[in-house]
Every structure is written in C-alpha cells, then in structure tokens.
Coordinates of C-alpha atoms in Angstrom, one line a residue:
M1 CA -14.6 22.2 -4.9
R2 CA -11.4 21.8 -2.8
Y3 CA -7.9 21.8 -4.3
N4 CA -5.7 21.1 -1.3
F5 CA -6.1 18.7 1.6
Y6 CA -4.9 21.3 4.1
N7 CA -8.2 23.1 3.6
E8 CA -10.0 19.9 4.5
F9 CA -7.9 19.6 7.7
A10 CA -8.6 23.2 8.7
D11 CA -12.3 22.5 8.5
T12 CA -11.9 19.2 10.5
V13 CA -10.0 21.0 13.3
R14 CA -12.6 23.8 13.4
N15 CA -15.5 21.3 13.7
N16 CA -13.8 18.7 15.9
P17 CA -11.2 20.4 18.1
Q18 CA -11.4 18.0 21.0
K19 CA -11.9 14.8 19.1
T20 CA -8.9 12.4 19.2
A21 CA -7.0 12.5 16.0
V22 CA -4.2 10.0 16.8
Y23 CA -3.7 7.3 19.4
D24 CA 0.1 6.6 19.6
G25 CA 0.9 4.2 22.4
D26 CA 0.2 6.1 25.7
V27 CA -0.2 9.4 23.8
S28 CA -3.6 10.7 22.7
V29 CA -3.6 13.7 20.5
T30 CA -6.7 15.8 19.7
F31 CA -7.2 17.6 16.4
S32 CA -6.6 20.9 18.1
Q33 CA -3.3 19.6 19.5
L34 CA -2.3 18.1 16.2
H35 CA -3.0 21.5 14.5
E36 CA -0.7 23.3 17.0
R37 CA 2.1 20.7 16.4
E38 CA 1.8 20.8 12.6
L39 CA 1.8 24.6 12.6
K40 CA 5.1 24.7 14.6
I41 CA 6.7 22.2 12.2
A42 CA 5.4 24.2 9.2
S43 CA 7.0 27.4 10.5
C44 CA 10.3 25.6 10.8
I45 CA 10.0 24.1 7.3
D46 CA 9.2 27.5 5.9
C47 CA 12.4 28.9 7.3
A48 CA 14.5 25.9 6.1
V49 CA 13.2 26.2 2.5
A50 CA 13.1 30.0 2.5
G51 CA 9.4 30.2 1.7
K52 CA 9.6 27.9 -1.4
T53 CA 6.6 25.8 -2.4
K54 CA 6.0 22.7 -4.5
T55 CA 9.3 21.1 -3.3
P56 CA 9.8 17.7 -1.7
V57 CA 10.3 17.5 2.0
G58 CA 11.5 14.2 3.5
V59 CA 10.2 12.7 6.7
L60 CA 12.5 10.3 8.5
L61 CA 10.5 9.2 11.5
P62 CA 8.8 6.1 12.7
K63 CA 5.0 6.2 12.3
C64 CA 3.8 8.2 15.2
A65 CA 1.9 11.4 16.1
D66 CA 4.9 13.5 15.1
S67 CA 5.1 12.0 11.6
V68 CA 1.4 12.7 11.1
A69 CA 2.0 16.3 12.2
A70 CA 5.0 16.5 10.0
D71 CA 3.1 15.4 6.9
I72 CA 0.3 17.9 7.5
G73 CA 2.8 20.7 8.3
I74 CA 4.5 20.0 5.0
I75 CA 1.2 20.2 3.1
H76 CA 0.4 23.4 5.0
T77 CA 3.6 25.1 3.6
G78 CA 2.5 24.3 0.0
N79 CA 5.1 21.5 -0.4
F80 CA 4.8 17.7 -0.6
Y81 CA 6.0 15.0 1.7
M82 CA 8.1 12.0 1.2
N83 CA 7.9 9.5 4.1
L84 CA 11.1 7.4 4.5
D85 CA 11.3 4.1 6.4
V86 CA 13.7 4.4 9.3
K87 CA 14.7 0.8 8.6
Y88 CA 16.0 1.7 5.1
P89 CA 19.8 1.0 4.8
E90 CA 21.9 4.1 4.6
E91 CA 22.9 3.4 1.0
R92 CA 19.2 3.2 -0.1
L93 CA 18.5 6.5 1.7
G94 CA 21.5 8.1 0.0
N95 CA 20.2 6.9 -3.4
I96 CA 16.8 8.4 -2.7
F97 CA 18.3 11.7 -1.7
K98 CA 20.3 11.9 -4.9
V99 CA 17.2 11.4 -7.1
I100 CA 14.7 13.4 -5.1
Q101 CA 17.0 16.2 -3.7
P102 CA 14.7 17.0 -0.9
S103 CA 14.7 20.7 0.3
C104 CA 14.9 19.6 3.9
I105 CA 14.3 16.6 6.2
V106 CA 12.0 16.3 9.2
T107 CA 13.5 13.8 11.7
S108 CA 14.4 13.2 15.3
S109 CA 17.6 13.4 17.3
K110 CA 17.9 9.6 17.0
Y111 CA 18.1 9.7 13.2
K112 CA 19.8 13.1 12.9
P113 CA 23.3 11.5 12.7
L114 CA 22.2 9.2 9.9
V115 CA 21.0 12.1 7.8
E116 CA 24.2 14.1 8.5
R117 CA 26.3 11.1 7.3
I118 CA 24.4 11.0 4.1
D119 CA 24.4 14.8 3.4
A120 CA 25.9 17.1 6.0
S121 CA 24.5 20.1 4.2
M122 CA 20.9 19.0 4.4
P123 CA 18.6 21.4 6.3
L124 CA 17.0 19.5 9.3
I125 CA 14.0 20.0 11.4
V126 CA 14.5 17.9 14.6
V127 CA 11.0 17.4 16.1
D128 CA 12.1 16.6 19.6
E129 CA 14.3 19.7 19.8
L130 CA 11.6 22.2 18.8
V131 CA 11.0 24.9 21.4
D132 CA 7.6 26.5 22.0
S133 CA 7.2 29.8 20.3
N134 CA 4.3 32.0 19.2
I135 CA 3.3 31.7 15.6
E136 CA 2.4 35.1 14.2
N137 CA -1.0 35.6 12.6
S138 CA 0.7 37.2 9.7
F139 CA 2.6 33.9 9.0
K140 CA -0.6 31.9 9.2
R141 CA -2.3 34.3 6.7
E142 CA 0.8 34.0 4.4
L143 CA 0.5 30.2 4.4
M144 CA -3.2 30.3 3.6
H145 CA -2.5 32.7 0.8
R146 CA 0.0 30.3 -0.7
L147 CA -2.5 27.5 -0.6
E148 CA -4.9 29.6 -2.6
L149 CA -2.4 29.5 -5.4
M150 CA -2.2 25.7 -5.4
I151 CA -4.2 23.5 -7.8
D152 CA -5.4 20.0 -7.4
T153 CA -2.7 18.5 -9.8
D154 CA 0.0 19.8 -7.4
L155 CA 1.7 17.0 -5.6
L156 CA 0.6 15.7 -2.2
C157 CA 3.4 13.2 -1.7
I158 CA 6.0 11.0 -3.2
I159 CA 5.9 7.2 -2.5
N160 CA 9.0 5.2 -3.1
T161 CA 8.6 1.8 -4.6
S162 CA 11.2 -0.8 -5.5
G163 CA 13.3 -0.3 -8.6
S164 CA 15.3 -2.8 -10.7
T165 CA 18.5 -0.8 -10.4
G166 CA 18.5 -0.7 -6.5
T167 CA 17.3 2.9 -6.5
P168 CA 13.5 3.1 -5.7
K169 CA 11.1 4.6 -8.3
S170 CA 9.5 7.6 -6.7
V171 CA 5.9 7.9 -7.6
A172 CA 4.5 11.5 -7.7
L173 CA 0.9 11.5 -6.5
T174 CA -1.5 14.5 -6.5
H175 CA -4.1 16.0 -4.3
R176 CA -6.6 15.3 -7.1
G177 CA -5.9 11.6 -7.1
F178 CA -6.4 11.3 -3.3
F179 CA -9.5 13.5 -3.4
D180 CA -11.1 11.2 -6.0
Y181 CA -10.1 8.0 -4.1
V182 CA -11.4 9.3 -0.8
R183 CA -14.7 10.4 -2.3
C184 CA -15.1 7.2 -4.3
T185 CA -14.4 4.8 -1.4
S186 CA -16.4 6.9 1.2
E187 CA -19.5 7.0 -0.9
T188 CA -19.3 3.4 -2.2
W189 CA -18.9 1.9 1.3
N190 CA -20.6 4.5 3.4
L191 CA -17.5 5.5 5.4
T192 CA -18.6 8.0 8.1
N193 CA -16.8 10.9 9.9
D194 CA -16.5 8.6 12.9
E195 CA -14.2 5.9 11.6
I196 CA -11.4 4.7 13.9
I197 CA -8.6 3.2 11.7
G198 CA -6.4 0.4 12.9
S199 CA -3.3 1.8 11.1
M200 CA -0.8 -0.9 10.2
A201 CA 0.5 0.4 6.9
P202 CA 4.2 1.5 7.0
I203 CA 4.7 5.3 6.8
G204 CA 6.1 5.1 3.3
F205 CA 3.1 3.0 2.0
D206 CA 0.3 4.5 -0.1
H207 CA -2.3 3.0 2.3
F208 CA -0.9 5.2 5.0
S209 CA -1.3 8.3 2.8
F210 CA -5.0 7.3 2.3
E211 CA -5.4 7.0 6.1
L212 CA -3.9 10.4 6.5
C213 CA -6.3 11.9 4.0
M214 CA -9.2 10.2 5.8
L215 CA -7.9 11.9 9.0
M216 CA -7.7 15.3 7.3
A217 CA -10.9 15.2 5.2
K218 CA -13.2 12.8 7.2
A219 CA -12.1 13.5 10.9
A220 CA -11.0 9.8 11.1
T221 CA -9.0 8.7 14.1
L222 CA -5.7 6.9 13.6
V223 CA -4.7 4.1 16.0
V224 CA -1.0 3.6 15.4
I225 CA -0.2 -0.1 15.5
P226 CA 3.5 -0.4 16.3
D227 CA 5.7 -2.3 13.8
H228 CA 6.9 -4.8 16.3
F229 CA 3.3 -5.9 16.9
N230 CA 3.5 -7.9 13.6
M231 CA 5.3 -10.5 15.7
F232 CA 2.5 -10.5 18.3
P233 CA -0.9 -10.6 16.5
V234 CA -2.7 -11.0 19.8
K235 CA -1.5 -7.5 20.8
I236 CA -2.8 -6.1 17.5
L237 CA -6.3 -7.4 18.1
N238 CA -6.3 -6.3 21.8
L239 CA -5.1 -2.8 20.8
M240 CA -7.9 -2.5 18.2
N241 CA -10.5 -3.6 20.8
E242 CA -9.2 -1.1 23.3
H243 CA -9.7 1.8 20.9
K244 CA -12.9 0.4 19.3
V245 CA -11.5 0.3 15.8
T246 CA -14.1 0.3 13.0
F247 CA -11.9 0.2 9.9
I248 CA -8.8 -1.7 8.8
F249 CA -6.9 -1.6 5.4
W250 CA -4.2 -4.3 5.5
V251 CA -1.9 -6.3 3.4
P252 CA -3.2 -10.0 3.6
T253 CA 0.0 -11.4 5.1
I254 CA -0.8 -10.4 8.7
M255 CA -4.4 -11.5 8.1
V256 CA -3.1 -15.0 7.0
N257 CA -1.0 -15.2 10.2
I258 CA -4.0 -14.3 12.4
A259 CA -6.1 -16.9 10.6
N260 CA -3.4 -19.6 11.0
M261 CA -3.4 -18.9 14.8
D262 CA -7.2 -19.1 15.1
L263 CA -7.2 -15.8 16.9
L264 CA -10.5 -14.5 15.5
E265 CA -12.4 -17.1 17.6
K266 CA -10.5 -16.2 20.7
I267 CA -10.6 -12.4 20.4
P268 CA -13.8 -11.1 18.9
M269 CA -13.8 -7.6 17.4
P270 CA -17.3 -6.3 17.8
T271 CA -16.7 -2.7 16.6
I272 CA -15.2 -3.6 13.2
K273 CA -17.4 -2.5 10.2
H274 CA -15.0 -2.4 7.3
I275 CA -12.2 -4.9 6.5
W276 CA -10.3 -4.0 3.4
F277 CA -7.2 -5.7 2.0
A278 CA -4.8 -5.1 -0.9
G279 CA -1.2 -5.4 -2.0
E280 CA -1.1 -9.2 -2.6
V281 CA -3.3 -12.1 -3.2
F282 CA -5.3 -13.2 -0.2
P283 CA -5.5 -17.0 -0.1
T284 CA -9.2 -17.8 -0.3
N285 CA -9.1 -20.5 2.4
K286 CA -7.6 -17.9 4.8
F287 CA -10.1 -15.3 3.7
N288 CA -12.9 -17.7 4.6
V289 CA -11.7 -17.9 8.1
W290 CA -12.0 -14.2 8.4
Y291 CA -15.4 -14.0 6.7
R292 CA -16.9 -16.7 8.9
A293 CA -15.7 -14.9 12.1
F294 CA -17.7 -11.7 11.5
P295 CA -21.4 -10.8 11.1
K296 CA -22.7 -10.4 7.6
T297 CA -23.0 -6.6 8.3
V298 CA -19.2 -6.3 8.1
Q299 CA -17.9 -5.2 4.7
F300 CA -15.1 -7.2 3.2
V301 CA -13.4 -5.5 0.2
N302 CA -10.6 -6.8 -2.0
L303 CA -8.9 -3.9 -3.7
Y304 CA -6.2 -3.9 -6.4
G305 CA -3.9 -1.4 -7.9
P306 CA -0.3 -0.3 -8.1
C307 CA 0.8 2.9 -6.3
E308 CA 1.0 4.6 -9.7
I309 CA -2.8 5.0 -9.9
T310 CA -3.2 6.4 -6.3
V311 CA -3.7 3.5 -3.9
D312 CA -6.1 1.2 -5.9
C313 CA -8.2 1.1 -9.1
T314 CA -10.5 -1.9 -8.8
W315 CA -12.6 -3.4 -6.0
F316 CA -14.5 -6.6 -5.3
E317 CA -16.9 -6.8 -2.3
C318 CA -16.8 -10.2 -0.8
T319 CA -20.4 -11.1 0.3
H320 CA -20.1 -14.8 0.7
V321 CA -17.7 -17.7 1.5
M322 CA -15.3 -18.0 -1.5
D323 CA -14.7 -21.1 -3.6
E324 CA -11.3 -22.2 -2.3
A325 CA -10.4 -23.7 -5.6
K326 CA -10.7 -20.4 -7.4
P327 CA -8.8 -17.1 -7.0
M328 CA -10.7 -14.2 -5.5
P329 CA -11.7 -11.6 -8.2
I330 CA -10.3 -8.1 -8.1
G331 CA -13.7 -7.1 -9.4
H332 CA -14.6 -3.9 -11.2
A333 CA -12.9 -0.5 -11.8
C334 CA -13.3 2.1 -9.2
R335 CA -15.5 5.1 -10.1
N336 CA -13.7 7.5 -12.5
M337 CA -11.1 4.9 -13.4
N338 CA -11.1 2.7 -16.5
V339 CA -9.3 -0.6 -16.6
M340 CA -8.3 -2.0 -20.0
I341 CA -6.8 -5.5 -20.6
L342 CA -4.6 -5.3 -23.7
N343 CA -2.9 -8.1 -25.7
E344 CA 0.5 -8.0 -27.2
N345 CA -0.9 -6.1 -30.2
N346 CA -2.4 -3.4 -27.9
E347 CA -5.9 -4.6 -28.6
L348 CA -8.6 -5.2 -26.1
V349 CA -8.9 -8.9 -25.2
G350 CA -12.1 -10.9 -25.2
K351 CA -13.7 -12.6 -22.2
N352 CA -11.4 -15.1 -20.5
E353 CA -8.4 -14.0 -22.6
E354 CA -5.3 -12.9 -20.7
G355 CA -3.6 -9.6 -21.3
E356 CA -1.8 -6.7 -19.5
I357 CA -3.9 -4.7 -17.1
C358 CA -3.7 -1.0 -18.1
V359 CA -5.4 1.9 -16.3
R360 CA -6.5 5.4 -17.2
G361 CA -8.3 8.0 -15.0
T362 CA -8.0 10.8 -12.5
G363 CA -5.8 8.7 -10.1
L364 CA -2.9 8.4 -12.4
A365 CA 0.3 9.7 -10.9
M366 CA 2.2 12.5 -12.6
G367 CA 5.0 10.0 -13.2
Y368 CA 8.3 9.1 -11.4
Y369 CA 10.0 12.1 -9.8
N370 CA 13.2 13.1 -11.6
N371 CA 13.0 10.0 -13.7
P372 CA 11.7 10.8 -17.2
E373 CA 12.9 7.6 -18.8
K374 CA 11.0 5.3 -16.5
T375 CA 8.0 7.6 -16.6
A376 CA 7.9 7.5 -20.4
A377 CA 8.2 3.7 -20.4
A378 CA 5.2 3.2 -18.0
F379 CA 3.0 6.2 -18.6
V380 CA 2.2 5.9 -22.3
Q381 CA -0.3 7.2 -24.9
N382 CA -3.5 5.2 -24.9
P383 CA -3.1 2.9 -27.9
L384 CA -6.9 2.9 -28.4
N385 CA -7.0 6.6 -28.7
H386 CA -5.4 8.2 -31.8
S387 CA -7.2 11.6 -31.6
Y388 CA -5.7 13.4 -28.7
P389 CA -3.1 13.0 -26.0
E390 CA -4.3 10.6 -23.2
L391 CA -2.0 8.7 -20.9
I392 CA -2.5 5.2 -19.5
Y393 CA -0.4 3.3 -17.0
R394 CA 0.9 -0.1 -18.0
T395 CA 0.9 -2.1 -14.7
G396 CA 2.9 -5.1 -15.8
D397 CA 0.2 -7.3 -14.3
I398 CA -1.7 -10.0 -16.2
G399 CA -5.4 -10.3 -15.9
L400 CA -8.6 -11.4 -17.6
V401 CA -12.3 -10.7 -17.5
N402 CA -14.4 -13.8 -16.6
D403 CA -17.9 -14.7 -17.7
D404 CA -19.4 -12.6 -14.9
G405 CA -17.6 -9.5 -16.0
E406 CA -15.2 -9.6 -13.1
I407 CA -11.5 -8.9 -13.5
I408 CA -9.2 -11.8 -12.3
F409 CA -5.6 -11.1 -11.4
K410 CA -3.4 -13.8 -12.9
G411 CA 0.1 -12.6 -11.9
R412 CA 3.0 -10.4 -12.9
R413 CA 4.4 -10.4 -16.3
D414 CA 7.7 -11.3 -14.6
T415 CA 6.1 -14.4 -13.0
L416 CA 5.1 -15.7 -16.4
I417 CA 7.8 -18.1 -17.6
K418 CA 8.5 -20.5 -20.5
H419 CA 9.6 -23.9 -19.1
S420 CA 10.0 -27.1 -21.1
G421 CA 8.3 -25.3 -24.0
Y422 CA 5.2 -24.4 -21.9
R423 CA 3.9 -21.0 -20.8
I424 CA 3.5 -21.2 -17.0
E425 CA 2.1 -18.7 -14.5
L426 CA 4.0 -19.3 -11.2
S427 CA 1.2 -17.8 -9.1
E428 CA -1.1 -20.6 -10.3
I429 CA 1.2 -23.2 -8.7
E430 CA 1.1 -21.2 -5.5
H431 CA -2.7 -21.0 -5.6
I432 CA -3.0 -24.8 -6.0
I433 CA -0.5 -25.6 -3.2
M434 CA -1.9 -23.1 -0.7
N435 CA -5.6 -22.8 -1.4
K436 CA -6.8 -26.0 -3.0
L437 CA -4.4 -28.6 -1.4
K438 CA -3.7 -26.5 1.7
L439 CA -0.3 -28.1 2.1
V440 CA 1.6 -25.2 3.7
R441 CA 1.0 -22.1 5.6
N442 CA 2.5 -19.8 3.0
C443 CA 4.7 -20.2 -0.1
C444 CA 6.4 -18.5 -3.1
V445 CA 7.3 -20.1 -6.4
V446 CA 10.3 -18.7 -8.3
Y447 CA 12.3 -19.8 -11.3
N448 CA 15.9 -20.8 -11.2
W449 CA 17.0 -19.6 -14.7
G450 CA 20.5 -21.2 -14.5
K451 CA 19.2 -24.7 -13.6
K452 CA 15.9 -24.3 -15.4
E453 CA 14.1 -25.4 -12.3
I454 CA 10.7 -24.3 -10.8
T455 CA 11.6 -23.8 -7.2
L456 CA 9.1 -23.8 -4.3
V457 CA 10.0 -21.9 -1.2
Y458 CA 7.5 -22.6 1.6
E459 CA 6.7 -21.6 5.2
N460 CA 5.4 -24.2 7.5
D461 CA 5.6 -25.5 11.1
S462 CA 7.8 -28.4 9.9
E463 CA 9.5 -29.6 6.7
I464 CA 7.5 -31.8 4.4
D465 CA 8.9 -34.9 2.7
V466 CA 9.7 -34.0 -0.9
A467 CA 8.3 -37.2 -2.4
A468 CA 5.0 -36.8 -0.5
F469 CA 4.9 -33.2 -1.6
R470 CA 5.3 -34.0 -5.3
R471 CA 2.7 -36.8 -5.2
Q472 CA 0.1 -34.5 -3.8
I473 CA 0.9 -31.7 -6.3
A474 CA 0.9 -34.2 -9.2
A475 CA -2.8 -34.9 -8.5
E476 CA -3.6 -31.3 -9.4
L477 CA -0.9 -30.1 -11.8
P478 CA 0.6 -31.4 -15.0
K479 CA 4.1 -32.8 -14.7
Y480 CA 5.8 -29.7 -16.3
M481 CA 4.3 -27.5 -13.6
I482 CA 5.5 -29.5 -10.6
P483 CA 8.4 -27.8 -8.7
T484 CA 11.7 -29.5 -9.0
A485 CA 13.4 -27.9 -6.0
Y486 CA 11.9 -27.4 -2.5
I487 CA 13.2 -25.0 0.1
Y488 CA 11.8 -25.0 3.6
M489 CA 11.7 -21.9 5.8
K490 CA 10.1 -21.3 9.2
E491 CA 9.2 -17.9 8.0
L492 CA 9.4 -16.3 4.5
P493 CA 11.1 -13.0 4.2
R494 CA 8.8 -9.9 4.1
G495 CA 9.4 -6.5 2.8
G496 CA 8.6 -3.2 4.6
T497 CA 4.9 -3.5 3.6
G498 CA 4.5 -7.0 5.0
K499 CA 4.4 -8.6 1.6
I500 CA 6.5 -11.7 0.8
D501 CA 9.8 -10.4 -0.6
R502 CA 9.7 -12.2 -3.9
A503 CA 12.6 -10.3 -5.3
L504 CA 14.9 -11.4 -2.5
L505 CA 13.8 -15.0 -2.8
N506 CA 14.4 -14.8 -6.6
K507 CA 17.9 -13.4 -6.0
Q508 CA 18.7 -16.1 -3.4
V509 CA 17.6 -19.0 -5.6
N510 CA 19.4 -17.7 -8.7
E511 CA 22.6 -16.6 -7.0
G512 CA 22.8 -19.7 -4.8

C-alpha cells in the first residue's frame, strides 16, 4: 500500500524515463527530465523552508511544465502545494496569503514583483532564475526518509474555492482521497497507463490535481491546452489531434461552445476514448451533439461532486442519446463513497423526494485550512449515526433519487426561492429554456430580491423580443415561474474554471 504520491512518481520515472510526461506548447518534457526539474525545485524549497514538512507551499505560475514540476517537487519535500491562478487580483492573493500563510512561493520573474508587493518577506523560488547544480545523493536520501514518515491522511494540496466573504475557502485534500479516486475511476472505466490527457482545467482546479495524480501514478501524458484557446475552440481540437489525446475531463461550458459551432463534424477526433465532464449541468441537447459525433466505444461520463470530497463522488455513464426534456442524472455514488439525501429533519428522503445531498467516505477533505468555523459548519457529525464520531459533508446541493435509483441534481439551496408564495427552483427554468425550448445558446436565471423579479440573463447571437420570449416560455411553465426581466449578453461572464459566474450576475442584478 502506498501512502504518498511521490513514491508513485518515482516508480513511473524508473519505468518510463523517456516517455513524454508533458507537452507544453513547443516544449516536450520526458519523465526523466521532469524528475530532474522537480528535484532542483525541491532542493530550493527545502532551503527556503529550512527542512520543514507538512507546510503549504504556494505556486504562482501559469499551467505549464514548470508548474507540474513545482507541484511534484513540493510533494517530494513532504509538503503540500497550493496552486494560485495568475489572473487573481492582488487583493484576493493577499487574502489567501493571510489565511494560508504559505512557507514560500514558487513563481517566475514575471510574477515576482506581484508577490513582493503583497509580502516582501515571503521566501521565493523563481523558476526561470534557477541555476544548474548537482543534487547530492545524501539530500535525495534525506527526502526519501522524510516521505517514509508521511501517512496517507497528510495533505497533498489545498484548493481555493469561492467564499461568501470575498476570501476563498481553502479545501485541504489528502493523498488518501486522491489515491482512492484514481483507483476507483481507473478500475471503473479501464484507464490505462497510456492515457494522453487534453488538460484544460485551470491550475487551481481539482480536475488538474486529478490529472497530475494520473501523471504521477499512471504515467499519463499531459497536453497543456493554453487558457487563451478557450476563445478558439478549433485550436483546441487541432492540438488534441496533433498529440493523439485519448482522455478529456472538462467543464461543460467549452463543450457547449464546441457543439454550438458544429465543430465535431468538421474536426473528427479519432483517438478519443474517454470524455468526462463535471462542474456544472451539461444541457442534454448539447450533450447529444457530442454523443452522436463519436463511436459507441467512446465512454461518456457525467460526474458530480464538490471539491470538498476530492474531485467527485457520483457518476453516470451516458450510453445513449438523452431525453432532451429531462435533466441528465448524476447517477450513483463512486466506490467507497456514500451519498445520502436528507430532509430538513435530517432524515433520509423517499424516492422522488428532494433533500440536501450529503456525502461520507474516504474522499472527504480534512476541512478548510485555518478556518475552523466554516469547517465545523460544513463537516458535521452524521445525523444518522449516534454511536461514534463520523463526519459527513453537507454540500448545499438539492437532489432526489428517481424510480430507477439514479440521483438527480436539482440545484443549489441558494437557487431555491420563494416567489409569489411558490417554492421555485431557478435551474428548472434554465433547463426548460435551454434544453426543451432551445431558445438561447446559454442562460442563467437569478432573483432580484429588491424588485421581487425572476431575471433571465441569456447569451445568444442576437437579442430576442421579450413578448415572443414570454409566449414561448408560458407554453411550458406556470405564470409564477416566467421571468419578469430579460437581459441580453453576447457572452455570459465565466469564472476561472470556465463555469458561468452566477455570483457575479446575481450581484449585478441585485445592485443594479
């Protein structure tokens, strides 16, 4: 049994020294070269933190071969990484630094001034200023000795998620959680040691940490898809074909854009074997475009789960064209995870009854780093177990189990509103407009609390007449669910993960 992902990486390097680990633009890095680079970074980190272990080390780099090497080097020293988006505003980075208090930051000369403005005393490792030097064998042995003292509940990484106060919540994820997730997914869907991953996930996203673990443990190759390619989907597909990508794990937004542009007919991808998606609801009509474009041998998997349970906790394998009038199920719990749907009295609901999705299992995070209050509010004693301590995570998501035993995601607790005396799920309105009526390319429904208005913000090639809009919606929804206000945008705002920025739209609508 392995307790630390670095041991997995050491085996991978030993068995695949000349295999390509990372394609990064014009740069191709073998596992042997990646090992040399991460070891150099590890030696610098060790000096900066004075040999300490189990401390957070920040990485402020774009997603690239050096950021992969930095993460592995941090793990090699017995510490845990925290990847930071280089597009974060300075104030947000400062807030994270105050909460996490990283022991040092790995960055480049481009971002060095930014870190120094935030904290001039912060120890820095500047990757493009490192000089070649021999790493003593005694140092290598010392690092391996430290790893022998680690256990699988030690942290692998911190993932920063949005927080209501403006300071992100920093989720503390363990080696054990990722070991379990990699084993479960690899065995369930027959992932091999020859997967080539089209990596679109931002560096601070849990999908990227999963891809990194696949590289370390399964000798997977990462093809880094540059952030700016989001604006040019043709380049994404061409890059994947160039490197014969076999596996993608994306947020549906970019997949919706590709479907809208009919690119899958124009640019076939013959090497793809696994198409996974998670992070937001995939409109069924757009999913069907993808499904019809590939042979039946390609696996389509809809995954669900908040970062707090290590990537995802449920799965649904899509083996047929979906009914466009119905939402796609999120399916069944992953192996070694248990999903419970509880009502307001903390009781299990019956079939087709809605409740809050709660999760227990190996993948649960250790909590929010340096934030005991938020940890205590979300990671709570299992109300169904009164015999011994057992934590569950309350997701804040609403779901139900249908007649087929499949979990259906209904929306967030904060998208459930009371309007004109009726309980309304805003995501249901979105589903009808996008999937059943197919009126717009994309949309988000928010509630204006001051004006008591259901507000539809939509993305389309052109603005739609409001009266015509309302007539078509009225054919499917009761009067109290029809939006009152309509806001047209050529493109909806997206967050760093590519998901629609619902919080920003909510703020704009309510603050005028």
